[in-house]
XYZ file of C-alpha atoms in Angstrom:
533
model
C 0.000 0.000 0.000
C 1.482 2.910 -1.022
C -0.325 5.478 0.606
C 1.296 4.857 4.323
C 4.118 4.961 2.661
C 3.920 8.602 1.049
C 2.275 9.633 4.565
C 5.205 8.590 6.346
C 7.646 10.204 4.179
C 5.351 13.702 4.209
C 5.927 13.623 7.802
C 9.366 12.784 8.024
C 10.254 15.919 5.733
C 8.156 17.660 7.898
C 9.471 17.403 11.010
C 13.084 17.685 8.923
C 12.282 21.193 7.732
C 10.532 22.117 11.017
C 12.628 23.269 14.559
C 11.354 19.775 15.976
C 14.688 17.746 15.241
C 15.699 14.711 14.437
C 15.274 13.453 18.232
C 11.936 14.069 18.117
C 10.740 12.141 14.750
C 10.075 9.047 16.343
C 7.017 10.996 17.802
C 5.868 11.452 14.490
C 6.631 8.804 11.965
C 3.441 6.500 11.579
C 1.142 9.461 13.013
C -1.504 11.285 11.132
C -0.456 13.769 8.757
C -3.133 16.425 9.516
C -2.488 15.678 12.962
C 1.205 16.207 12.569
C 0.684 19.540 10.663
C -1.361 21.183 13.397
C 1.251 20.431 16.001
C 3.836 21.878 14.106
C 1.603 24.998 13.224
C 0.787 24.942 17.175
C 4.579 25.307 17.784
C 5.375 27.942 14.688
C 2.563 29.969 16.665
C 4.041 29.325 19.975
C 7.447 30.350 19.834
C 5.903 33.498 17.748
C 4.463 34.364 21.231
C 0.234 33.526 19.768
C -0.602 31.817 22.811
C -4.365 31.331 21.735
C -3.564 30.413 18.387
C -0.985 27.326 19.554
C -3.003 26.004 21.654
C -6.306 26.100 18.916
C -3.551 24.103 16.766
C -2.685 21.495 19.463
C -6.502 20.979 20.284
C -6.995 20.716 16.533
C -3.878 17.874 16.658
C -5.295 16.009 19.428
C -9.072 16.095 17.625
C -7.399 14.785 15.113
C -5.458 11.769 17.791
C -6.327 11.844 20.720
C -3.524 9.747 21.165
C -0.789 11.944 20.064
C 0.512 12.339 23.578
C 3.181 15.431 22.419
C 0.303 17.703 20.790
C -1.288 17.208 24.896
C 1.965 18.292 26.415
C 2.332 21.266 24.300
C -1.264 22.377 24.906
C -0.250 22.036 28.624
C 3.259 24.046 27.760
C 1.133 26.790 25.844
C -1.913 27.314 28.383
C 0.624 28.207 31.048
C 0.498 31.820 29.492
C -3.366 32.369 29.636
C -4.414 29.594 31.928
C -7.533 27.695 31.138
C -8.503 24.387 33.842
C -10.530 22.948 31.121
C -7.652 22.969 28.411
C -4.892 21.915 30.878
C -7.068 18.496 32.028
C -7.378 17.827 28.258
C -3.935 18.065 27.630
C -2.733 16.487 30.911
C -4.927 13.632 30.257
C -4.086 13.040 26.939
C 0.266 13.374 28.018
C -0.214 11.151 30.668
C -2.418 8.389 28.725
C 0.500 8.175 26.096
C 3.379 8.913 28.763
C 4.886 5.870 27.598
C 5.429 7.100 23.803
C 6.908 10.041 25.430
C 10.875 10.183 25.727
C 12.381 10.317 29.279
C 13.495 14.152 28.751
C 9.338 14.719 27.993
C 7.854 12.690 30.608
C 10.300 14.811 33.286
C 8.630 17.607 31.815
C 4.996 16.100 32.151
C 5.800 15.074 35.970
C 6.598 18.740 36.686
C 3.549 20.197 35.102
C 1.389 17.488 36.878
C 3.343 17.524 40.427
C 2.536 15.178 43.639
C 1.629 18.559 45.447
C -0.498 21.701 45.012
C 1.784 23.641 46.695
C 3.549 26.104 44.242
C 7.104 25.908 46.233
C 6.905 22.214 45.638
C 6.222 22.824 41.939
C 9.140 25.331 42.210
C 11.086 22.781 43.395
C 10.082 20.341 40.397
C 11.122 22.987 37.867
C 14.087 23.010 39.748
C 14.824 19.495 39.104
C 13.941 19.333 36.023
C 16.300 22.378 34.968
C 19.120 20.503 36.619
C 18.111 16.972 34.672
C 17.875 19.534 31.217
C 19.507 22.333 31.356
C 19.918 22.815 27.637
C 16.036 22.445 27.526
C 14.800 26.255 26.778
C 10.823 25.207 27.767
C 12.052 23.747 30.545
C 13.749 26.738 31.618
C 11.078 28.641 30.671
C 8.410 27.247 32.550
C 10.286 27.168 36.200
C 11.893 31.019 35.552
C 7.598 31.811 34.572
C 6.616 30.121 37.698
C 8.988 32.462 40.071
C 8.230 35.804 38.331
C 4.513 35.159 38.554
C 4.227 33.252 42.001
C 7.684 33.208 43.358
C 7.092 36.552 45.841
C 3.471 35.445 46.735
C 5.058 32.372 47.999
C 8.143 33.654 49.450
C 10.486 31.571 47.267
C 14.362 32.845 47.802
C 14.930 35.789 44.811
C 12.675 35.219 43.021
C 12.810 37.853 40.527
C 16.468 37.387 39.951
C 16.656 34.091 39.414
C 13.627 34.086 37.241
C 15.640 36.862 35.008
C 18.433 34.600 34.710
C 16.066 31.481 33.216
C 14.601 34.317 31.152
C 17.986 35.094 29.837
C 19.581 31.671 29.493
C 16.145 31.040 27.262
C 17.291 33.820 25.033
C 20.591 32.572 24.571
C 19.391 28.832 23.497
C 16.640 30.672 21.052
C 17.344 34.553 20.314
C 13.951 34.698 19.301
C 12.058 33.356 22.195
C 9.125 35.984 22.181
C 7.701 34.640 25.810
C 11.233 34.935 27.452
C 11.587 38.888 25.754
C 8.197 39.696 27.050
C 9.289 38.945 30.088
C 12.579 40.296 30.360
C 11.068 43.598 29.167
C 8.898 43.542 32.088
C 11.595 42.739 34.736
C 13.776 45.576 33.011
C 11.192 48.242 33.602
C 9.942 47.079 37.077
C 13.545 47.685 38.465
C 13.327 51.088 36.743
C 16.015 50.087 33.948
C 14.559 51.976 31.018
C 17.123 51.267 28.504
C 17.398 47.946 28.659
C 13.483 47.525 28.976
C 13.598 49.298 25.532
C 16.317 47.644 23.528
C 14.404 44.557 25.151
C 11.029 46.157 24.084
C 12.055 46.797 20.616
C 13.122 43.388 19.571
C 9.667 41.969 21.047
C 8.002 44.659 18.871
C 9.808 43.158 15.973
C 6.977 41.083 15.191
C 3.486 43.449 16.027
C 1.637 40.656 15.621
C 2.948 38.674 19.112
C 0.060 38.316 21.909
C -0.325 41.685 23.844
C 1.811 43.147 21.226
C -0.255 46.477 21.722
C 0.343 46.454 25.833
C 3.581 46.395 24.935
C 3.850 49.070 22.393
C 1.564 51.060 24.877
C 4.432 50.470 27.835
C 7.486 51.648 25.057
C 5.368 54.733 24.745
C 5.149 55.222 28.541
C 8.536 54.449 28.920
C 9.838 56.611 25.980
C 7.914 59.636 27.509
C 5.874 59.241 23.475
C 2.815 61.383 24.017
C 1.128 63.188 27.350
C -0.396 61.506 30.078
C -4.224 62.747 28.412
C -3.082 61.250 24.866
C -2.038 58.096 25.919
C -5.260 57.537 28.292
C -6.631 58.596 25.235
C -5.078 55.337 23.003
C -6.158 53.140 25.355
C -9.573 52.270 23.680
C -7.989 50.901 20.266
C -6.115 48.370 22.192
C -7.133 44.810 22.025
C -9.080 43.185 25.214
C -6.124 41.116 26.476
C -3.910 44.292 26.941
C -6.607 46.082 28.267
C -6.867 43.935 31.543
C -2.769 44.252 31.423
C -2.875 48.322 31.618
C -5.799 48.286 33.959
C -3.052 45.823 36.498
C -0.014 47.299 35.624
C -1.143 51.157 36.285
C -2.104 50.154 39.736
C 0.569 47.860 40.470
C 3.322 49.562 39.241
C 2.726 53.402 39.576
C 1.662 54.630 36.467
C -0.779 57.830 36.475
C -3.870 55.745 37.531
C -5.497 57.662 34.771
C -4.441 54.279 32.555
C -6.267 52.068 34.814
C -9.550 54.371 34.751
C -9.547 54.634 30.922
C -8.549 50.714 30.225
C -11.290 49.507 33.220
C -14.191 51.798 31.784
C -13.274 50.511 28.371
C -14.145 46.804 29.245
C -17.316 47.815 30.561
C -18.274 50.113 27.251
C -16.867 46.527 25.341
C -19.254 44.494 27.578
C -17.418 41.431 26.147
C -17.233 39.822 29.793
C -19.710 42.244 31.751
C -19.331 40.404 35.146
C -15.220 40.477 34.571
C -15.547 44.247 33.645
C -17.804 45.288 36.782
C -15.016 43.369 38.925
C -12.428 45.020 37.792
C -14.726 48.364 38.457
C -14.968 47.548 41.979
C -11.160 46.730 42.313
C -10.238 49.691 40.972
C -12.763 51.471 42.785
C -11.785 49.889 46.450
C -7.869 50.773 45.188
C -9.159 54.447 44.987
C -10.673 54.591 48.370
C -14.606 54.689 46.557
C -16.262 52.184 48.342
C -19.668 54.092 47.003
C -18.708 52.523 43.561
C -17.672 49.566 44.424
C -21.096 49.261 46.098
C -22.975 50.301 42.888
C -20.254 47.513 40.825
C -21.047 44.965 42.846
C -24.839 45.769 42.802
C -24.388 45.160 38.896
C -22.480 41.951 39.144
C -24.708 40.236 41.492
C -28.102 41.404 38.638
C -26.367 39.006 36.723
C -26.959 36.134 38.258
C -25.636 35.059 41.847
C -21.282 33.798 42.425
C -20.016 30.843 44.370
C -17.992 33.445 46.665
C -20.564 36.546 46.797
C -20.764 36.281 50.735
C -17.112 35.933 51.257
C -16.375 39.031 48.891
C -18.426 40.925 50.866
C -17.152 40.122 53.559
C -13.269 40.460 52.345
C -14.255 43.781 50.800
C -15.227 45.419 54.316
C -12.944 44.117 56.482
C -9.590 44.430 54.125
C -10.298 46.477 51.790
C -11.995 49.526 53.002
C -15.571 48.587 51.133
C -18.937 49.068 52.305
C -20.175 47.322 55.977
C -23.294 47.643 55.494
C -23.512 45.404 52.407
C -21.252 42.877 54.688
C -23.271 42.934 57.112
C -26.678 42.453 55.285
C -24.557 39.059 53.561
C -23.690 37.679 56.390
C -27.337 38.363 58.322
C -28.822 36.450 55.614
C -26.501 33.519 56.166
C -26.177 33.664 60.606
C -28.090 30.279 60.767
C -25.503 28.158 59.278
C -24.718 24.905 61.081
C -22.309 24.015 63.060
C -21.570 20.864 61.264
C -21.566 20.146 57.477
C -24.817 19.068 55.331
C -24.085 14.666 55.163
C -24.279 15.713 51.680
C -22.309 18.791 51.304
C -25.440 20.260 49.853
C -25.166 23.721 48.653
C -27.070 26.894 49.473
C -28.156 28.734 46.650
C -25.039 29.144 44.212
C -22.146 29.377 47.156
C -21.242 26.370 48.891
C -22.257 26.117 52.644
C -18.424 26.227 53.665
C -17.893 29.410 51.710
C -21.317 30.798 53.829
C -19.370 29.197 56.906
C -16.211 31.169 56.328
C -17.646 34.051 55.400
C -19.729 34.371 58.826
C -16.358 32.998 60.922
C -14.194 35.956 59.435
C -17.039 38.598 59.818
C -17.823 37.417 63.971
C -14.458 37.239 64.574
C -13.694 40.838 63.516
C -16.917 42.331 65.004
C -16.475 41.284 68.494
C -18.017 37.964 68.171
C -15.279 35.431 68.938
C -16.943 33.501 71.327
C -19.240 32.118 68.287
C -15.971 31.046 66.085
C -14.589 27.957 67.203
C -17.630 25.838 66.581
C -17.306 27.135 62.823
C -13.474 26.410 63.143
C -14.081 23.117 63.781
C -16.773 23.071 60.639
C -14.278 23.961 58.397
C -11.868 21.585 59.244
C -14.902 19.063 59.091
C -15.314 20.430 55.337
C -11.438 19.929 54.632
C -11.303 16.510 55.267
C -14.690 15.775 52.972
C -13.689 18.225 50.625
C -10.784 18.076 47.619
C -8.992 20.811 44.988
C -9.516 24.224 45.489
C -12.165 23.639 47.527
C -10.665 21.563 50.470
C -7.551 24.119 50.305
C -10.028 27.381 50.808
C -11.935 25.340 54.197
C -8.597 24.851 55.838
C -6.984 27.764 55.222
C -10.158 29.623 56.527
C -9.861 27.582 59.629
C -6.668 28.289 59.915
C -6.956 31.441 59.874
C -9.629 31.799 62.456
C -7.469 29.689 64.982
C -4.701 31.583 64.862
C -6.568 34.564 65.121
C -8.301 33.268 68.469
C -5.134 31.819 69.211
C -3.584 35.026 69.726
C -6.445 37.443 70.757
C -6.965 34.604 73.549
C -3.145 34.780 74.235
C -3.064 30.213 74.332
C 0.043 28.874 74.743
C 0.325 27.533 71.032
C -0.654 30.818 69.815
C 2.757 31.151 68.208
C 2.514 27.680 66.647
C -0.666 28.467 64.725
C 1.307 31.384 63.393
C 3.535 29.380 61.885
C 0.859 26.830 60.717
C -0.602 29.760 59.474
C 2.342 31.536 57.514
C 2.712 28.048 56.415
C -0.366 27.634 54.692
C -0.921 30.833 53.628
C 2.708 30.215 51.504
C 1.520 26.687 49.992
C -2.079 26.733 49.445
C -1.719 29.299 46.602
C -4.772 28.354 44.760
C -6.882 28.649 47.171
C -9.467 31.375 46.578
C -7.719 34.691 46.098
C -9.510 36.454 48.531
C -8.348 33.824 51.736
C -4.813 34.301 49.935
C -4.927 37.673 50.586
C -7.232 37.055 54.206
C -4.296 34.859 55.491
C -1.230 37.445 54.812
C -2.937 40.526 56.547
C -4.054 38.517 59.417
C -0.536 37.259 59.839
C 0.966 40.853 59.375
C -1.594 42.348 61.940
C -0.648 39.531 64.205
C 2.377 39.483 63.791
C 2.643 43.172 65.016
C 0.573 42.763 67.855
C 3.087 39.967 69.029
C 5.886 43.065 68.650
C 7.513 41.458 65.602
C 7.025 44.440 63.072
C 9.805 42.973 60.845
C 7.844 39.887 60.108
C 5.050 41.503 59.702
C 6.787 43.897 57.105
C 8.084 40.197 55.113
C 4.613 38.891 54.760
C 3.319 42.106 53.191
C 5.895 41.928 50.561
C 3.736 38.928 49.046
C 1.157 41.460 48.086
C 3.532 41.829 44.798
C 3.096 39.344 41.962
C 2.291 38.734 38.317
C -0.638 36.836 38.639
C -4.649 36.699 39.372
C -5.259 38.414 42.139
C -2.521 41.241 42.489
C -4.795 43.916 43.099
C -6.959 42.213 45.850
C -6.103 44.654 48.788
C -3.250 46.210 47.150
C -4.322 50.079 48.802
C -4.443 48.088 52.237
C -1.344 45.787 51.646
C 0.853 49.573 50.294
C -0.885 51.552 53.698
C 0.412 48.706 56.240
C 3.716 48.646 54.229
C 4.414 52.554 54.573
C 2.961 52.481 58.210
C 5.189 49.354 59.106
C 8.264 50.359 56.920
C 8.586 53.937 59.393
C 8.654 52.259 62.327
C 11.381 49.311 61.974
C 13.476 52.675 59.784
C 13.144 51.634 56.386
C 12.751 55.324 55.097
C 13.435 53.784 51.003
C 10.434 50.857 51.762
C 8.245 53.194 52.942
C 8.310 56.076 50.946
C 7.942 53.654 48.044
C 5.223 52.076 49.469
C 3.583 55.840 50.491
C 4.064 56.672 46.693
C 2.207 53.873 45.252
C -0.388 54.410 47.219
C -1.009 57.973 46.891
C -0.749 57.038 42.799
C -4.246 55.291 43.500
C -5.667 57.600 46.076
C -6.198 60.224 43.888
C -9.479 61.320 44.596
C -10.826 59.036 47.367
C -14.426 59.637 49.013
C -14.697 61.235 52.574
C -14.466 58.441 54.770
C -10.653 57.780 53.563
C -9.470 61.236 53.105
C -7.808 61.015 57.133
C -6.180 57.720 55.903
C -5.073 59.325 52.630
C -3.721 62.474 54.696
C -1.743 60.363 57.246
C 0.074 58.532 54.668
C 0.980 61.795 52.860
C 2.532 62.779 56.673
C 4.620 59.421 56.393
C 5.979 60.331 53.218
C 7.088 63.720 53.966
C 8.758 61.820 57.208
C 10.083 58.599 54.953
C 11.335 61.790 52.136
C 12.939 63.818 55.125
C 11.156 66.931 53.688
């Protein structure tokens, strides 16, 4: 039959003409042609920096063969950038089913990208090993310098930043034209205030003005360059493509830039109404980062007439006691949900959308903040009921809610083990990363408040500098996280901390409502101290 034949010759010049190599084209050899093609047009797109597009070609490969374990590990390699849980099962699933067609050097890969742990320093640690087992492997390097610039400070992993720019780099020397290692080199270059680098960086990214978020970073080069007035680049926001817009709308209020960026890009989603109930979030953050709790009120209001969330109590609840937002809205959520039980449903029923632990941590963070501790530890001991039934995301967000509740009482109640539970506390609060953001964020302010009252300022001080990462959920309580660092930064004499710090958050406090305007004012006061003006 001369058909297979031809097929398997097709493939094998291929892979020949493609950046595969030669090691690779036992992978390939026997395997559907069409199938073959859309791998190789998933990686073309790839290593152009078209995240979406790759992994639309590796979906296409594996609809193709579902058997073609490689096309499942590169849709796992190319959702890391724009992470979807749907697409990464697929492709796990479909990796690990053909693990054994997989060489050794891939299946390393595959075992660091699946992990025995959901603990991102024990990922950390897999890219670790895997970079030692491949060094010469530039997705390998990739992937474990990615993981420590976008989680490595949340979890308090040792330099992060730096050794993430040296992966970046030692990418760039195995492939020159890596555009995901350039991206992110540019970004390192201009967070350490290194303009000139961040634009010869910038530059060769821009090469190609077709990469992903090719117009976020043309819009930074202009910021950086000084191309254009504050008004006229505000102004150029609404041509910019969707994905950049959510990048501005971060980066303004992470980084410093004239929050004028952030108000333009964040009222352009809404007029877009592409993803209403991601725009009117990203209202309210911005609004809570501004000191308007007003209109964060009215932004939640809109989210919640479209249709109830599995957290809406708990964001309530986070949003009054963390992040400066509305108490009366808090405590109408947590009225309506003051019956819960003291020990979970036998079926772990659920209670309109939210599950009942959610409603049970919600009303254990809101008592024990409002002078009603004495009612926490029988929902302490709920929650740790609802970890042990529970698993995922789900049984990581009970126990670290417990957690935090016991080492609150633990140290309000000044018990003997109060400074264990800290540590359990700092602990968790380091590993279970994907728990929901808002506990994430819950868990580090306790411990810094804590921590102070226990006359360990400096500690305090460390855990706050978690607040600072490239991923989901940067902006939860950044005005509150940049206020405690100023406040906290004076007292143990870091004048440089804290008048950085005071700076970014006067950047967002630009025209706050009433009720913050004291706040706003004393942090001003700590400037001019932390400036020696």
């Amino acid at each position: 039959d001369l058909l297979p034949l031809v097929d398997e010759l097709s493939v094998e010049l291929l892979i020949r003409g493609s950046d595969e190599g030669e090691s690779r084209l036992g992978y390939f050899v026997g395997s559907d042609l069409n199938a073959v093609r859309a791998y190789l047009a998933g990686q073309a797109a790839f290593h152009q920096s078209h995240y979406a597009e790759a992994k639309r070609h590796f979906s296409r490969a594996l609809d193709i063969d579902s058997t073609f374990a490689i096309a499942g590990l590169q849709l796992v390699v190319a959702n890391s950038y724009e992470l979807d849980p749907a697409t990464q099962d697929r492709g796990l699933r479909a990796a690990w089913a053909g693990r054994t067609s997989l060489t050794s050097r891939d299946r390393i890969l595959l075992d660091a990208f699946r992990g025995g742990s959901p603990s991102v320093l024990d990922r950390i640690v897999a890219w670790d090993s895997a970079v030692a087992l491949m060094p010469d492997r530039k997705t390998v390097q990739f992937l474990r310098a990615d993981y420590l610039f976008h989680y490595g400070v949340a979890v308090g992993a040792a330099a992060p930043w730096a050794t993430a720019e040296a992966g970046f780099r030692e990418v760039t020397r195995l492939d020159p034209n890596h555009g995901p290692a350039q991206a992110h080199l540019f970004e390192l270059a201009a967070l350490r205030g290194d303009t000139a680098e961040a634009l010869d960086v910038g530059r060769t990214y821009l090469a190609d003005e077709t990469r992903d978020y090719g117009p976020y970073y043309r819009w930074l080069m202009d910021l950086l360059e000084g191309e254009g007035s504050p008004e006229e680049l505000a102004a150029g926001i609404t041509d910019i493509d969707d994905g950049s817009l959510s990048r501005i709308a971060m980066s303004a209020q992470l980084d410093g830039y004239d929050i004028r960026y952030a108000i333009a890009a964040t009222e352009e989603e809404v007029r877009r109404r592409t993803d209403l109930r991601s725009a009117y979030h990203g209202v309210r953050r911005l609004a809570l980062n501004r000191g308007r709790p007003s209109e964060a009120r009215e932004a939640r209001a809109r989210t919640r007439s479209l249709g109830p969330e599995r957290y809406d109590p708990l964001i309530d609840v986070f949003d009054a006691l963390y992040w400066g937002g509305d108490s009366a809205t808090a405590a109408m959520s947590v009225g309506a949900r003051d019956y819960v039980d003291l020990a979970p449903p036998p079926d772990l029923v659920t209670l309109g959308a939210s599950p009942h632990f959610v409603d049970v941590c919600a009303v254990g963070l809101w008592r024990m903040r409002t002078g009603a501790e004495d009612r926490v530890p029988g929902l302490v001991r709920t929650l740790f009921e609802y970890a042990r039934r529970l698993d995922g995301t789900a049984e990581s967000g009970a126990r670290l809610c417990a957690q935090i509740l016991e080492t609150d009482l633990a140290v309000t109640e000044g018990r003997d083990d109060a400074d264990l539970m800290l540590a359990r506390l700092d602990s968790m609060a380091r590993r279970q990363f994907f728990a929901a953001r808002e506990l994430r964020v819950a868990a580090n302010l306790t411990l810094a408040r804590l921590y102070e009252a226990r006359g360990d300022p400096a500690s305090a001080l460390a855990v706050l500098e978690r607040r600072r990462y490239g991923a989901s959920g940067a902006l939860q309580a950044l005005s509150t996280f940049l206020y405690e660092e100023s406040r906290l930064a004076v007292l143990v004499g870091d004048r440089e901390r804290a008048s950085r710090a005071a700076r970014l958050y006067l950047n967002l406090r630009d025209d706050p409502e009433p009720i913050h305007a004291a706040q706003v004012d004393s942090v001003r006061a700590r400037l001019e101290v932390a400036s020696g003006s």
